[in-house]
Coordinates of C-alpha atoms and ligand atoms in Angstrom, one line a residue:
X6 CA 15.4 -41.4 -42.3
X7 CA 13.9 -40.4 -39.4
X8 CA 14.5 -41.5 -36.4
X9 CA 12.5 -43.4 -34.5
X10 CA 11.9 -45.6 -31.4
X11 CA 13.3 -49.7 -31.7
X12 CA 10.6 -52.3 -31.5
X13 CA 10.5 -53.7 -27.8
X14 CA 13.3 -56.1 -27.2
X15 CA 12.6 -59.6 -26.2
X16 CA 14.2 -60.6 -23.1
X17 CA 12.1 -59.4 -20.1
X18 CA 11.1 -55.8 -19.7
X19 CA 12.5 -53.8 -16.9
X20 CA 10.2 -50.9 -15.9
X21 CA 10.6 -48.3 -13.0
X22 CA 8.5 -45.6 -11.0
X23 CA 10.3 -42.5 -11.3
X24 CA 8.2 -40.2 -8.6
X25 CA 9.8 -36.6 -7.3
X26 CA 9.6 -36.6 -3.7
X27 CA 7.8 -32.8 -3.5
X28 CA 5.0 -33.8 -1.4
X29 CA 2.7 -36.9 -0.7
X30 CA 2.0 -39.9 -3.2
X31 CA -0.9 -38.9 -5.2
X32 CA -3.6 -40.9 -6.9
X33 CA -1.9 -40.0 -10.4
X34 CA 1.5 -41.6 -8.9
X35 CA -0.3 -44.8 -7.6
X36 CA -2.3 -45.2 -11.0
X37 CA 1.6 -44.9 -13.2
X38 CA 3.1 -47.1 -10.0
X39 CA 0.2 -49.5 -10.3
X40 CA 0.7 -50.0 -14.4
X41 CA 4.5 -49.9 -14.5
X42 CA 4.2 -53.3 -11.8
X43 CA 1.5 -54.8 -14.0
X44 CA 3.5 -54.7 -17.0
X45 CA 6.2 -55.8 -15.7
X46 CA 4.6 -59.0 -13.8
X47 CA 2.6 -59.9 -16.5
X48 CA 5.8 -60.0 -19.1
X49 CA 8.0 -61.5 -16.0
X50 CA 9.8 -58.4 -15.9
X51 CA 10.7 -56.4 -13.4
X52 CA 9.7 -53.1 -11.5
X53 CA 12.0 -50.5 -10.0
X54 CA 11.5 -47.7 -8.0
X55 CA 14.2 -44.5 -8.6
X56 CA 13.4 -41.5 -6.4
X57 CA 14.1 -38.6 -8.5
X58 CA 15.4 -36.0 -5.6
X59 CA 17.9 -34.3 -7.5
X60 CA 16.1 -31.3 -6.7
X61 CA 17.2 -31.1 -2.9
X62 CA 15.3 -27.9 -2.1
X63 CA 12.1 -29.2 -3.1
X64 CA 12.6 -32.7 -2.1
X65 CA 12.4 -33.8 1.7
X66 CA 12.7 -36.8 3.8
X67 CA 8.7 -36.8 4.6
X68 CA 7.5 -37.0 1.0
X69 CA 10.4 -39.7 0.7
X70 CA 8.4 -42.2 3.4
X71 CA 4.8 -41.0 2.0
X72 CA 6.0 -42.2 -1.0
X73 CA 7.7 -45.4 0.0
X74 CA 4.7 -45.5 2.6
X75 CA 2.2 -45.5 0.1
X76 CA 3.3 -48.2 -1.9
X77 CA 4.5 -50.5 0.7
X78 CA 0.6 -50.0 1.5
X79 CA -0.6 -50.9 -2.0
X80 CA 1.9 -54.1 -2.2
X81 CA 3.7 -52.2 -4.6
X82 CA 7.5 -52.6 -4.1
X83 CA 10.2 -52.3 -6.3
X84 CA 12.2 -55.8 -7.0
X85 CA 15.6 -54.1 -6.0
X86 CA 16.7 -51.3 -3.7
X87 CA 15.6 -48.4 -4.2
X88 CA 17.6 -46.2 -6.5
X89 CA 18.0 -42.4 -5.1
X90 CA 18.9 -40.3 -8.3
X91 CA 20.8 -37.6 -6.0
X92 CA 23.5 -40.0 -5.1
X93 CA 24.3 -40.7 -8.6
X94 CA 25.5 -37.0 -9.2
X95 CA 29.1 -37.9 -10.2
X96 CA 27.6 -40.6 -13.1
X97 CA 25.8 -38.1 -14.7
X98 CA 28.4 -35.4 -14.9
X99 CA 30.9 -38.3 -15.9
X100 CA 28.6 -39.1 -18.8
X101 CA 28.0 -35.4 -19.6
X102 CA 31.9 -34.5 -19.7
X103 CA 32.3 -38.0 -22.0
X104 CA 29.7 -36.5 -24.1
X105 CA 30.9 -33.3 -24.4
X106 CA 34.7 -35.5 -25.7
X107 CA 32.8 -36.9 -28.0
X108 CA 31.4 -33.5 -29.6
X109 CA 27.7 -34.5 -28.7
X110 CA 27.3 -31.9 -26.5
X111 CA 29.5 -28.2 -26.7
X112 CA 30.7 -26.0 -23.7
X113 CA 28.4 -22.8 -23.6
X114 CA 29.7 -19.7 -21.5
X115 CA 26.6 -17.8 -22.0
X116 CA 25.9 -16.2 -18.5
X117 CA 22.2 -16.3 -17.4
X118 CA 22.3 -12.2 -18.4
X119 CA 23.2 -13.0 -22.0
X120 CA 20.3 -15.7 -21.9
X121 CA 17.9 -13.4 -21.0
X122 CA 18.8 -10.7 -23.4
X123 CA 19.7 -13.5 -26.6
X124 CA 15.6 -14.7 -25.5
X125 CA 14.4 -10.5 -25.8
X126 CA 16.4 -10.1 -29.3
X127 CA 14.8 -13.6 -30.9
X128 CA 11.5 -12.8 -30.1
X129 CA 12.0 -8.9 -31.0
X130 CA 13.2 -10.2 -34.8
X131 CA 9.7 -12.8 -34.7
X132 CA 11.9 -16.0 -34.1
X133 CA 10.8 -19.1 -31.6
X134 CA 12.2 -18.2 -27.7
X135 CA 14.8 -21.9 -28.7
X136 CA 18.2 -20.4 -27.5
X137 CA 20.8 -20.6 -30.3
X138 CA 24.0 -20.2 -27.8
X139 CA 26.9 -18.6 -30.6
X140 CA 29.1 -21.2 -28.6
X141 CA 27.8 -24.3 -30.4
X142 CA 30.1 -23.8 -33.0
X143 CA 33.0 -22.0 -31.3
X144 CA 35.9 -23.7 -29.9
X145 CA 37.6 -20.7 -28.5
X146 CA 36.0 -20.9 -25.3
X147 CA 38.4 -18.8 -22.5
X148 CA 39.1 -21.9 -19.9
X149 CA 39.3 -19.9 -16.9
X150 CA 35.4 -18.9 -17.4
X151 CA 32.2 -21.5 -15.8
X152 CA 30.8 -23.0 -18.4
X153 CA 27.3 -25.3 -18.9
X154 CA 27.5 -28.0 -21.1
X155 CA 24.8 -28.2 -23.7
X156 CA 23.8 -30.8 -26.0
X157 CA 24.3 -30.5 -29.7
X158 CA 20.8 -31.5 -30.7
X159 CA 19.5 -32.1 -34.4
X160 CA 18.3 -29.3 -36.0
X161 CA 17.0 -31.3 -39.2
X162 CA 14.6 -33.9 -39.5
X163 CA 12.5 -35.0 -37.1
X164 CA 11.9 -37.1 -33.8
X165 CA 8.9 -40.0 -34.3
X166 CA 8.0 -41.6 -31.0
X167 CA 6.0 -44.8 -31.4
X168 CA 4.1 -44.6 -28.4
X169 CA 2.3 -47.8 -26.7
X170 CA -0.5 -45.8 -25.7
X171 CA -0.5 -42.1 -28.0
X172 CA 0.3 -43.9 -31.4
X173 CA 3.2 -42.4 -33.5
X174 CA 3.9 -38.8 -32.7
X175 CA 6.2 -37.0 -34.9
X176 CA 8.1 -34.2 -33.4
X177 CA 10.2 -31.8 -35.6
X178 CA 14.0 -31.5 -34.6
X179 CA 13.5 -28.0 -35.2
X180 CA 12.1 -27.4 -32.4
X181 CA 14.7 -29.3 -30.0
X182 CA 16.5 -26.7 -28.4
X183 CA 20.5 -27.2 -27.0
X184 CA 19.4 -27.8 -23.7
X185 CA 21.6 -28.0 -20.6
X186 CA 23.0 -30.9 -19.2
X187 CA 25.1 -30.1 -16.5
X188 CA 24.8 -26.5 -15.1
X189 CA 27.8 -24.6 -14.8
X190 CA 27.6 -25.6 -10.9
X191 CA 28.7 -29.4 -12.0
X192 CA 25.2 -30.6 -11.2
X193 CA 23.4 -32.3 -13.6
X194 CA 19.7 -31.3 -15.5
X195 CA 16.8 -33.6 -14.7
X196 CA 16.5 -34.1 -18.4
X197 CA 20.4 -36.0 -18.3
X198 CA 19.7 -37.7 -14.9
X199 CA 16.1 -39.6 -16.5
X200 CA 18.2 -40.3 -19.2
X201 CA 21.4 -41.5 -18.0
X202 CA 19.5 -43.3 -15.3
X203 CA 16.8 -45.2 -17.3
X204 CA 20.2 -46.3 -19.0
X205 CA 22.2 -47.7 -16.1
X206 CA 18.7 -49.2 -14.4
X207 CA 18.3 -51.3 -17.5
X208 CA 14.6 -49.7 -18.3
X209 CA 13.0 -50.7 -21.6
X210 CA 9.9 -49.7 -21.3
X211 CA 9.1 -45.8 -19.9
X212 CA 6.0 -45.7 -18.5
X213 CA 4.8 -42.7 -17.3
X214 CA 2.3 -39.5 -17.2
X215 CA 1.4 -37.8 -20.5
X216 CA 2.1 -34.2 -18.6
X217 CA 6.1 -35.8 -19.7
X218 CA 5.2 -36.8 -23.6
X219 CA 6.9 -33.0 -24.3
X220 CA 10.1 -34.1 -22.8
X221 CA 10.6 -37.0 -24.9
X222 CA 11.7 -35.5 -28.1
X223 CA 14.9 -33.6 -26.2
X224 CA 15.3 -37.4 -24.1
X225 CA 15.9 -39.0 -27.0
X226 CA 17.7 -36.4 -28.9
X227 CA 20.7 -37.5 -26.0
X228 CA 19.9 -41.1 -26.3
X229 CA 21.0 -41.2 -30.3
X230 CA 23.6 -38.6 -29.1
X231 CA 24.9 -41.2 -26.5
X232 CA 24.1 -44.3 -28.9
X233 CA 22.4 -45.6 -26.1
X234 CA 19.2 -48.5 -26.8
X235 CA 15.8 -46.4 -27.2
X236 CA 13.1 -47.6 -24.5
X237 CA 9.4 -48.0 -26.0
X238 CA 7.8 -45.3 -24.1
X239 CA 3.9 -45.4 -22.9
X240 CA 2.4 -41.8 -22.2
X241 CA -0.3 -42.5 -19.8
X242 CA -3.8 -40.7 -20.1
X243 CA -4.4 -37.7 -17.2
X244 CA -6.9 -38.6 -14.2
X245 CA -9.8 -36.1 -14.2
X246 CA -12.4 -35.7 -11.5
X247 CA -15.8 -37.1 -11.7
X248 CA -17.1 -34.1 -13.2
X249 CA -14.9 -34.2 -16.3
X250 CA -11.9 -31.7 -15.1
X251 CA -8.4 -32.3 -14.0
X252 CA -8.2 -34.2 -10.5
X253 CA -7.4 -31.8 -8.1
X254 CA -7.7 -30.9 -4.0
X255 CA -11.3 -29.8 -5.6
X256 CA -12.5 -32.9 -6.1
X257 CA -11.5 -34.5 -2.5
X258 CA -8.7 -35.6 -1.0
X259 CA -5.9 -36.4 -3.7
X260 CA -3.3 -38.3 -1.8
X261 CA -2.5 -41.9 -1.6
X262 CA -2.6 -41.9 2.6
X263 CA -5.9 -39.7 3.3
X264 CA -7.9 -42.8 1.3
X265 CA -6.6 -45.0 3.8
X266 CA -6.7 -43.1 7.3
X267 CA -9.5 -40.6 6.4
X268 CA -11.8 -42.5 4.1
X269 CA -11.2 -46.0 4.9
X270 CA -10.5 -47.6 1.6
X271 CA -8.9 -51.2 1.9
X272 CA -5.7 -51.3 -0.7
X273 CA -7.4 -53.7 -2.8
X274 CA -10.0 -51.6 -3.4
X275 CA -7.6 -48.4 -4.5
X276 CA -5.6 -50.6 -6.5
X277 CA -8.8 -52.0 -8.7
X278 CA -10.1 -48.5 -9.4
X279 CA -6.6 -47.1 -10.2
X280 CA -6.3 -50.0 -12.3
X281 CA -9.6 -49.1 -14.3
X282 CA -8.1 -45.4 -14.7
X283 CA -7.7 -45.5 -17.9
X284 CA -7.3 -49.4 -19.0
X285 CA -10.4 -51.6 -19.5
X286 CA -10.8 -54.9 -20.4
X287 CA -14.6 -55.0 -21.5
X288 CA -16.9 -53.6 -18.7
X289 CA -15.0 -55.7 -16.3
X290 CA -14.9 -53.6 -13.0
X291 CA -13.8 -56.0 -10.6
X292 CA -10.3 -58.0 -11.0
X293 CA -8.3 -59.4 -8.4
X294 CA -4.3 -58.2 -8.6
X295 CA -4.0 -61.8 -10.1
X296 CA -6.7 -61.1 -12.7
X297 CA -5.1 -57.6 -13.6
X298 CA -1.7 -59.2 -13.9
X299 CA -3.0 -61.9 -16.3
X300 CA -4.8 -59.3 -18.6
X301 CA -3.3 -56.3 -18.2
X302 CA -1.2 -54.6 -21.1
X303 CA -0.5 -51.7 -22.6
X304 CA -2.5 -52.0 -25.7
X305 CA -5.5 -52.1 -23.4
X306 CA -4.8 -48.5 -21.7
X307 CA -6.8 -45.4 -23.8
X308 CA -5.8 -42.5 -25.1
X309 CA -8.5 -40.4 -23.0
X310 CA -8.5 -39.0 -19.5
X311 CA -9.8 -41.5 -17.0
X312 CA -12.2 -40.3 -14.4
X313 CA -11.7 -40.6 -10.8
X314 CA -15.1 -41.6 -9.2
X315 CA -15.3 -41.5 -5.2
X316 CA -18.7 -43.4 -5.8
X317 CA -17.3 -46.2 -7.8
X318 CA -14.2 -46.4 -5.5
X319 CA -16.6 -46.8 -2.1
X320 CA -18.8 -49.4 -4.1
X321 CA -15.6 -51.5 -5.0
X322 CA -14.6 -50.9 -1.8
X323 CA -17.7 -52.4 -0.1
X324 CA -17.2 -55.3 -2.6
X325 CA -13.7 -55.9 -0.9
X326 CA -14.7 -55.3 2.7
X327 CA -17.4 -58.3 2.2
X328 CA -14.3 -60.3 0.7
X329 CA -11.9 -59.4 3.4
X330 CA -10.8 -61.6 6.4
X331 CA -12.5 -60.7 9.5
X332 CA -9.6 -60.5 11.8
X333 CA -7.9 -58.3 9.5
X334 CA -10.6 -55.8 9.1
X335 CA -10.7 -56.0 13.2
X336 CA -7.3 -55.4 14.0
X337 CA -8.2 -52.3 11.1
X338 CA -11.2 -51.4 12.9
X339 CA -9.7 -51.7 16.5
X340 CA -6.8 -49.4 15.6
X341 CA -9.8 -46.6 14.2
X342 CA -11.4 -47.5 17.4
X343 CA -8.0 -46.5 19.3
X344 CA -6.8 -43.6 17.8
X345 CA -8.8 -41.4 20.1
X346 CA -7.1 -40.3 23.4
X347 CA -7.2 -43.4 26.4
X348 CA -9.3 -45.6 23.9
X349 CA -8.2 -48.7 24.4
X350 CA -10.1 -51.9 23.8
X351 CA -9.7 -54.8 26.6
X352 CA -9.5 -58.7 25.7
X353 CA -13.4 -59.0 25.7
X354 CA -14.1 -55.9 23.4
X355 CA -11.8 -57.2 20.7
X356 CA -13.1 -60.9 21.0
X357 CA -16.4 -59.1 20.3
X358 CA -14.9 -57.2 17.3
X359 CA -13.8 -59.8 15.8
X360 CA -17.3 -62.3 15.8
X361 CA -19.0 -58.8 14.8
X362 CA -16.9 -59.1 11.5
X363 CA -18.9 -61.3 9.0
X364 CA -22.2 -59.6 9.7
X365 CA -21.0 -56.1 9.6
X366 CA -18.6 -55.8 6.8
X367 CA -21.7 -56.6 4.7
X368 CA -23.6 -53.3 5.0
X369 CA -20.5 -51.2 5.3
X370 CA -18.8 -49.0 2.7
X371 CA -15.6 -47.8 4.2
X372 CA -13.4 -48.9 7.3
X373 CA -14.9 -45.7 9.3
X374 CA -18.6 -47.0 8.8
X375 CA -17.4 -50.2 10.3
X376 CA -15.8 -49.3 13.1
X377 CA -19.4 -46.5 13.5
X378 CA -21.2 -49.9 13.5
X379 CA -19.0 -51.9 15.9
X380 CA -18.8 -49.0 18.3
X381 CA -22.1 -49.7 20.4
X382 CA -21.1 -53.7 20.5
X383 CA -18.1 -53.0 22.7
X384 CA -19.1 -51.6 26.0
X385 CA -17.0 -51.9 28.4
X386 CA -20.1 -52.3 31.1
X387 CA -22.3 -51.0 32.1
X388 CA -23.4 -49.7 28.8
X389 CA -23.6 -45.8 29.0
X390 CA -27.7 -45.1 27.3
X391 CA -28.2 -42.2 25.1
X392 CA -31.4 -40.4 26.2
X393 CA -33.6 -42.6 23.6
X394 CA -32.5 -45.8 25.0
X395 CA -33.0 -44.5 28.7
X396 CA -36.4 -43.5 27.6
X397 CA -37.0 -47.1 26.6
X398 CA -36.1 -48.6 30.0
X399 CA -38.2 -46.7 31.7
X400 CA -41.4 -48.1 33.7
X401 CA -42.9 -50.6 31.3
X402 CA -39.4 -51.3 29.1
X403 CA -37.9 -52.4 32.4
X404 CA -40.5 -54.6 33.2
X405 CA -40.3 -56.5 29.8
X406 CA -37.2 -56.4 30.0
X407 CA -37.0 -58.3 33.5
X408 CA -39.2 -61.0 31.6
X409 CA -37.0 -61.3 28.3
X410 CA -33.8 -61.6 30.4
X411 CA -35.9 -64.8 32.4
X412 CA -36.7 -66.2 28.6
X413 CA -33.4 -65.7 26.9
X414 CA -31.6 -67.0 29.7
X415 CA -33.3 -70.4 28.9
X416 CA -32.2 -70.4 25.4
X417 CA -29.7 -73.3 24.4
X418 CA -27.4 -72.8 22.2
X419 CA -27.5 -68.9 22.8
X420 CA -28.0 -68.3 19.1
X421 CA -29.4 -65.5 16.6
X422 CA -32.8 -68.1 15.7
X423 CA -33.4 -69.4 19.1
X424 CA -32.9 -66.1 20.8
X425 CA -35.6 -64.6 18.7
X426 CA -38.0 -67.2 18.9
X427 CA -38.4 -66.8 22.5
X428 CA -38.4 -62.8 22.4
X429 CA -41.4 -63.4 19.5
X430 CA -43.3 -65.6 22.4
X431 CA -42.7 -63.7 25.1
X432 CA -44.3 -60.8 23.2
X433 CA -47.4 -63.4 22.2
X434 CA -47.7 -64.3 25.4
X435 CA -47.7 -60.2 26.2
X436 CA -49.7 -59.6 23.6
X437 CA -46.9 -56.8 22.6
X438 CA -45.4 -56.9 18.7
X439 CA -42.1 -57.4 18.4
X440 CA -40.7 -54.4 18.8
X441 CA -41.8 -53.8 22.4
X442 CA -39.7 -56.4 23.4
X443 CA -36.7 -56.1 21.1
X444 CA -36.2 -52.4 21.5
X445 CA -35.4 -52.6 25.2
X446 CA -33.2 -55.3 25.0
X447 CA -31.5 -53.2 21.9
X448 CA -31.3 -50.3 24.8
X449 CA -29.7 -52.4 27.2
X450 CA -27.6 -53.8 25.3
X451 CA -25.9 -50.8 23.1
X452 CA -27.2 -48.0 24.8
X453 CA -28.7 -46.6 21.8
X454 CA -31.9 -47.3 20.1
X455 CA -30.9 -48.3 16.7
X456 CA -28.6 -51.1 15.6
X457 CA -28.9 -54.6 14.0
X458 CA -30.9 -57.0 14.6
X459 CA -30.5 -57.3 18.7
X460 CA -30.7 -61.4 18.2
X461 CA -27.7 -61.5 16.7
X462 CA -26.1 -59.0 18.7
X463 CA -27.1 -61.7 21.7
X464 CA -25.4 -64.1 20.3
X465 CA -22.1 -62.1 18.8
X466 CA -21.4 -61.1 22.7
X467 CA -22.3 -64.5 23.7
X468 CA -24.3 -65.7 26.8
X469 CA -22.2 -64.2 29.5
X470 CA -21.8 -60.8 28.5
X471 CA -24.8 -60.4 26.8
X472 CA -27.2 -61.3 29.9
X473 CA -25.0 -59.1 31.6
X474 CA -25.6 -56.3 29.9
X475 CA -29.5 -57.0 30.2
X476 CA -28.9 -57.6 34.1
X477 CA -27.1 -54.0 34.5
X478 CA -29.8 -52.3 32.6
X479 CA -32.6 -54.5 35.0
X480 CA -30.5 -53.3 38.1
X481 CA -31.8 -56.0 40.4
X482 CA -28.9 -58.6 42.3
X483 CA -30.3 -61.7 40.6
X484 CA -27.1 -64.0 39.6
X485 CA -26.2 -64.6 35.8
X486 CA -25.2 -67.5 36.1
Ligands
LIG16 N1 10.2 -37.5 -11.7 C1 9.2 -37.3 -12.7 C2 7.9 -37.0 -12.0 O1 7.7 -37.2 -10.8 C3 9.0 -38.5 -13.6 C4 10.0 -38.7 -14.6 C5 9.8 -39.8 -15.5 O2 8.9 -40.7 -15.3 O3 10.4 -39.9 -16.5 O4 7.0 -36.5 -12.7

């Protein structure tokens, strides 16, 4: 019989996010992050974070909080603490050295020399590079020497994974080699840590990227060695690029963080086109978190790479800005607006901001094209003019100006309909289009000569400051009020 993986259990699935903390949280990471949660809300399971730093030269405290930043940022934290997998050192030798009692695993006291040279002579005599260590089947082992221990794998047979996503893969135990589980240092092997720590954690279902599929022969080669429950695995597809290759710094920016603070993509947005990398459910490209977790499973998630589209992401994105509460996207865009040296925005600015919202989240595509558009709203006065709005208050543009200011001022309520009504009389009674009117007011107000419609700026920096504005520009004494 062959073995194979059990049948998913019943009682709720427990599911984890198993990320090496080398560096930032990539879009790859987010997308298995993002699925592992899924599946586990929609079977009322639940999702676990383990932060696989066993490697401690390669791991650092940054990449810890990018990671743990990352997700916090796309709402995706675990249910329990977080498990660190270096602090469970002593488990997985304990296991190991039980293992190794049990004759699943043999001592080996082949030094790394012997290795190398055992390696040379197999490949000289045209046999696979698989180590065959002599001391699998000795037991006169001299105690005084270091020793790795090595698990006795199958030789015979072979290894069928039923995977949610790849189908049945067959994997012949020939080519299972004896691999290490604890070095001959006492510290374990990453393949006995995943193991013995999917184990402890409770995970039934492993999740993860297909770059891992080759690992999971030898995983559960010590599984049936231990006689541990088999998790149903799912190999996810890679992400490529849009242009069909492997995602990578090529193709843009390939961490979670530089979406957020570089390119201004709201979470939301991220999450939906990570969540259509690689699953579909019929052309459906917009689904709310609550919509994903209702129809998301695994048998929905295909077999080829998924392609990340910068294009698509910005177009979701502008769908979600649309859909997002105005003083969140404020507060967003004020702290863009901030991060340059002594930018601060006062009391009025932000008021400002915030009634700018609703009419400019609808033509913008990322946070930075927001806060572009709010920029010229926010003074503080007097305005500073670029040269082609200085231009436009010169000689004539003052003058109309002078009249619009007397007009507008009359206007009650000081709103987008009213306001521009009078400016279209004032230019009948001028005999001037539109334009001649609007454009100086639009200079006066923003200091530049192109924005929305200058009505509705009017009325989103209401009657005080917007006259104001006009007054400044005017430069006579006459009262606002
Ligand atoms: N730590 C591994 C990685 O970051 C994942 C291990 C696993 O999911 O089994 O690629």
């Amino acid at each position: 019989m062959p073995a194979s993986t059990a049948p998913a259990s019943l009682s709720p699935p427990v599911v984890r996010f198993a990320p090496s903390p080398t560096g930032e949280l990539h879009i790859g990471g987010a997308r298995t992050a993002l699925f592992n949660f899924l599946f586990a809300r929609h079977h009322g399971g639940t999702f676990l974070l383990r932060i696989e730093d066993t490697d401690r030269a390669r791991s650092t405290g940054a990449a810890i909080g990018a990671i743990l930043d990352g997700l916090a940022w796309l709402g995706l934290e675990p249910d329990r603490p977080v498990v660190f997998q270096s602090e469970r050192q002593a488990r997985h030798a304990e296991v190991a050295h039980a293992l190794l009692a049990q004759g699943g695993a043999y001592r080996c006291y082949l030094t790394a020399a012997e290795i190398e040279a055992a390696r040379a002579r197999q490949l000289a005599e045209g046999r696979s590079a698989r180590l065959e260590s002599p001391w699998r089947d000795r037991t006169d082992g001299p105690e005084d020497r270091p020793f790795a221990i090595r698990l006795r794998a199958p030789r015979d047979g072979e290894t069928v994974v039923e995977d949610a996503v790849q189908g049945r893969i067959v994997f012949p135990n020939a080519d299972l080699d004896d691999f290490v589980l604890l070095r001959s240092d006492g510290t374990p092997t990453y393949m006995l840590a995943v193991v013995v720590d999917d184990h402890d954690m409770g995970v039934t279902h492993v999740i993860r990227g297909d770059d891992h599929l080759p690992n999971t022969p030898r995983q559960l080669a010590l599984i049936r060695a231990l006689g541990w429950p088999v998790p149903t695995y799912a190999h996810l597809p890679m992400i490529h690029g849009a242009d069909g290759t492997k995602l990578s710094k090529r193709h843009g920016a390939v961490g979670v963080a530089a979406y957020r603070d570089e390119l201004g993509i709201l979470p939301e947005a991220l999450e939906n086109h990570l969540l259509r990398l690689g699953w579909a459910h019929g052309d459906t490209e917009i689904l709310s978190r609550e919509e994903a977790i209702r129809l998301f499973d695994l048998g929905g998630v295909g077999r080829s790479p998924a392609r990340f589209d910068l294009k698509k992401l910005e177009s979701l994105n502008a769908h979600y800005l649309r859909a997002a509460d105005d003083a969140r996207l404020a507060a967003l865009v004020a702290g863009r607006l901030e991060a340059g040296p002594g930018a601060s925005l006062g009391a009025d600015a932000r008021r400002i901001l915030l009634r700018s919202m609703a009419e400019l989240k609808t033509r913008a595509r990322n946070l930075n094209q927001l806060a572009e558009s709010a920029r010229p709203l926010l003074g503080p006065r007097p305005i500073s003019m670029d040269a082609g709005a200085a231009r436009l208050l010169d000689g004539r543009g003052r003058e109309i100006l002078g009249r619009a200011r007397a007009v507008l001022e009359e206007v009650e309520p000081f709103e987008r309909a009213g306001l521009e009504a009078a400016a279209r009389a004032l230019a009948g009674e001028l005999g001037v289009g539109l334009g001649e009117v609007a454009g100086p007011i639009r200079a006066a107000l923003t200091g530049t000569t192109a924005s929305p419609s200058v009505f509705w700026i009017l009325e989103i920096l209401g009657r005080d400051e917007g006259l104001g504005r006009l007054q400044d520009a005017i430069g006579t004494m006459e009262s606002t009020a």
